[in-house]
Amino acid sequence: VFPAGFGSLMQDVLWCFSQVKGTIDSGVTEADIISTVEFNHTGELLATGDKGGRVVIFQREQESKNQPHRRGEYNVYSTFQSHEPEFDYLKSLEIEEKINKIRWLPQQNAAYFLLSTNDKTVKLWKVSERDKRPEGYNLKDEEGRLRDPSMITVLRVPVLRPMDLMVEATPRRVFANAHTYHINSISVNSDYETYMSADDLRINLWNFEITNQSFSILCIMQMLCPRSFLWCQDRVARHWPEIRELQPQLTLGLVLSSCTVFEEPEDPSNRSFFSEIISSISDVKFSHSGRYIMTRDYLTVKVWDLNMENRPIETYQVHDYLRSKLCSLYENDCIFDKFECVWNGSDSVIMTGSYNNFFRMFDRSTKRDVTLEASRESSKPRAVLKPRRVCLGGKRRKDEISVDSLDFSKKILHTAWHPSENIIAVAATNNLYIFQDKVN
Amino acid sequence: MFVRGLKRKCFDGEEDIEGTLAGIKAIPSYNLQRQSLLDMSLVKLQLCHMLVEPNLCRSVLIANTVRQIQEEMTQDGTWQMINTQSTGQASLDRLVSTDILCRSSRDQAEGKHVPAYGTFNKDFESDQAQDSSETMSTAPSVQAPRNLQSNVWEMENPQENKGNFQKSLDQIFETLENKSPNSVEDLFSEVDNSYYDLDTMLTGMMSNTKMGHCDSLETFSSPSNTASNSNCKSDLNDLDHIVEILVES
């Protein structure tokens, strides 16, 4: 269900600040840096993972008729420590607790389930509410101390009494020891019985019920051209009805006999020492319709039609002004930043992040685009976000910012779009910004 | 975030002051920039074996960049210049380090055999029926100079090392160019199995944790931990199986 005027015309959508989560202190604790953001399937819940291994889940409050302008704010629902730092004694290396990805499972009962992963281990978490407590045990008293059985003369049936709502998260499964390299993505199959985890060279298929075995469905011997990515058809698809997402850096599959490689021919005029690096794909997302794939490389976002693998149908320049800065960005490692990209609910608008806390939206039908900023300055309730502009050189106009003034330490790598409404979550270092479209 | 002084040395467009004198000083300036990029890349590769396991993708991309620079320098003759000028160990150090990625200091102390990985992208990509021009435009990944390994720790004779290194490079290039797609299997069989243990190469030690095999889709495999020796054997079995699938299709 999409609200009227949803998404199709950029000028109709005015984005407003809604909320910001996280401290405003100038000194950022590394552990608080948000490393992943994900709405659940209804948009009721919004989960973030951070470098400290914690998961914070926000829940949208019910919209109240009394306060129609407060369109369902997100408040903290549950916080838990998902992963702890580990040490691999065999390799003398630390294993970071940073949460790389969170994926929600569709809700099947009152509890919520999500997968969270760090570099090495995937965990299935159950998040459930408890608002009742049994009272009136026979063998225990109210404090839990055992009662003397000889003192019990009457039997009673314990009753459930209301208590303050408690949300508890419990780890239900731990899937470990299946990846040599860093897990960079997980994806739940539509059968909801299996899921995939992927590192740079391997994709493993798991059954939720089995934690001591995984099935390696793809194993690359070495990294080839990072420009291509792979969508596995036929053999894998025959066994598992739908595969939603694949590991982004996938280059060539050697195991499957039938697969499709999507690759755009390189433009020889643009070739430099950095060509390979900037064409390396950092994120890939199926559209909601399943007809398209969107890929993000360092400078562009591309939309591919699944039926056409020789070139994308659309290419959007995210921050082409960086093309002349590639050497510096290589030196400070920014060229290796992995930006993500997202579709809106109707697949008509795509969004991705950039530097200086800028993020960009592209309307696929009108071809209009906008640059917005997640900043404390524009964080007044329901303040409309002003479009930003980067000036390429020459005269800088009043509201523009020059390329050299961009803050490359402020990067928007992770964003999420509500599945059906114009609500977006943007992770800016340790802050989570929530923007909504303007309610008239 | 930009280091001020370095911006000028880089390939960056309009800001490059030396670049504006392109007509006059183009060639030495470009060489200087390229050398600086090479140095930068090598430093990055060495820094990558820090506390946390290095990111594979990043390491490979940096290594490929080094390789591209090296190839270009070979083609325009500057590479030969460096070799014949007997600049000694300094340049060889740089060359050597391009093939030894992210080794742990313990391995270095023990003088362990750290294999590099090979690349057969040309063969595989021709299997995939892609444009040959496309294949050529992609820089091949880091090669596996086998002979280099035994010489790495014998730095007493840098001249010999340089010669061996060059020989190894030549061998690899030759091998790749001459082999047809169907002899991929032969290609595999010639190379020491341990070189194919990517785990070893990139994490700097013989891996004791072996993941599931690349079996057919019908069977589940167990991600059991096996000894490193059987790793190599099972790798070879996996390779055979994979090659089988490729060749059949």
Coordinates of N, CA and C in Angstrom, one line a residue, chain A residues 82-83 105 113-116 121-126 170-176 193 195 206-212:
Chain A
S82 N 25.3 -8.6 20.6 CA 25.2 -9.8 19.7 C 26.5 -10.6 19.6
H83 N 27.5 -9.8 19.3 CA 28.8 -10.5 19.2 C 29.9 -9.9 20.1
L105 N 14.0 -12.0 9.7 CA 13.2 -13.1 9.1 C 11.7 -12.6 9.1
F113 N 12.5 -12.5 14.7 CA 13.8 -13.2 14.5 C 14.6 -12.5 13.6
L114 N 15.9 -12.4 13.9 CA 16.8 -11.7 13.0 C 18.2 -12.5 13.0
L115 N 18.8 -12.3 11.9 CA 20.2 -12.9 11.7 C 21.2 -11.7 11.9
S116 N 22.2 -11.9 12.7 CA 23.2 -10.8 12.7 C 24.6 -11.5 12.5
T121 N 31.0 -15.2 12.3 CA 29.9 -16.0 12.9 C 28.6 -15.4 12.7
V122 N 27.6 -16.2 12.3 CA 26.2 -15.7 12.1 C 25.4 -16.2 13.3
K123 N 24.6 -15.4 13.8 CA 23.7 -15.8 14.9 C 22.3 -15.5 14.6
L124 N 21.4 -16.4 15.0 CA 20.0 -16.2 14.9 C 19.5 -15.7 16.3
W125 N 18.9 -14.6 16.3 CA 18.4 -14.0 17.6 C 16.8 -14.0 17.6
K126 N 16.3 -14.4 18.7 CA 14.9 -14.3 18.9 C 14.6 -13.1 19.9
T170 N 17.2 -13.5 22.8 CA 18.0 -14.7 23.1 C 18.6 -15.3 21.9
P171 N 19.8 -15.7 22.0 CA 20.4 -16.3 20.8 C 19.9 -17.8 20.6
R172 N 19.4 -18.0 19.4 CA 18.8 -19.3 19.3 C 19.7 -20.3 18.5
R173 N 20.5 -19.7 17.6 CA 21.4 -20.5 16.8 C 22.7 -19.7 16.7
V174 N 23.8 -20.5 16.6 CA 25.1 -19.9 16.3 C 25.7 -20.7 15.2
F175 N 26.0 -20.0 14.1 CA 26.5 -20.7 12.9 C 28.0 -20.2 12.7
A176 N 28.9 -21.1 13.1 CA 30.3 -20.6 13.1 C 31.2 -21.5 12.3
E193 N 13.7 -21.3 5.3 CA 14.3 -22.5 6.0 C 15.8 -22.4 5.9
Y195 N 19.4 -20.0 4.5 CA 19.9 -18.7 4.2 C 21.3 -18.9 3.7
W206 N 23.0 -22.4 4.5 CA 22.7 -23.0 5.8 C 21.2 -23.3 5.9
N207 N 21.0 -24.3 6.7 CA 19.6 -24.6 7.1 C 19.6 -24.1 8.6
F208 N 18.5 -23.4 8.9 CA 18.4 -22.8 10.2 C 18.5 -23.7 11.3
E209 N 18.1 -25.0 11.0 CA 18.1 -26.0 12.1 C 19.4 -26.6 12.3
I210 N 20.3 -26.5 11.4 CA 21.6 -27.2 11.5 C 22.7 -26.2 11.6
T211 N 23.4 -26.3 12.7 CA 24.5 -25.3 12.9 C 25.9 -25.9 12.7
N212 N 26.0 -27.2 12.7 CA 27.3 -27.7 12.6 C 27.7 -28.1 11.1

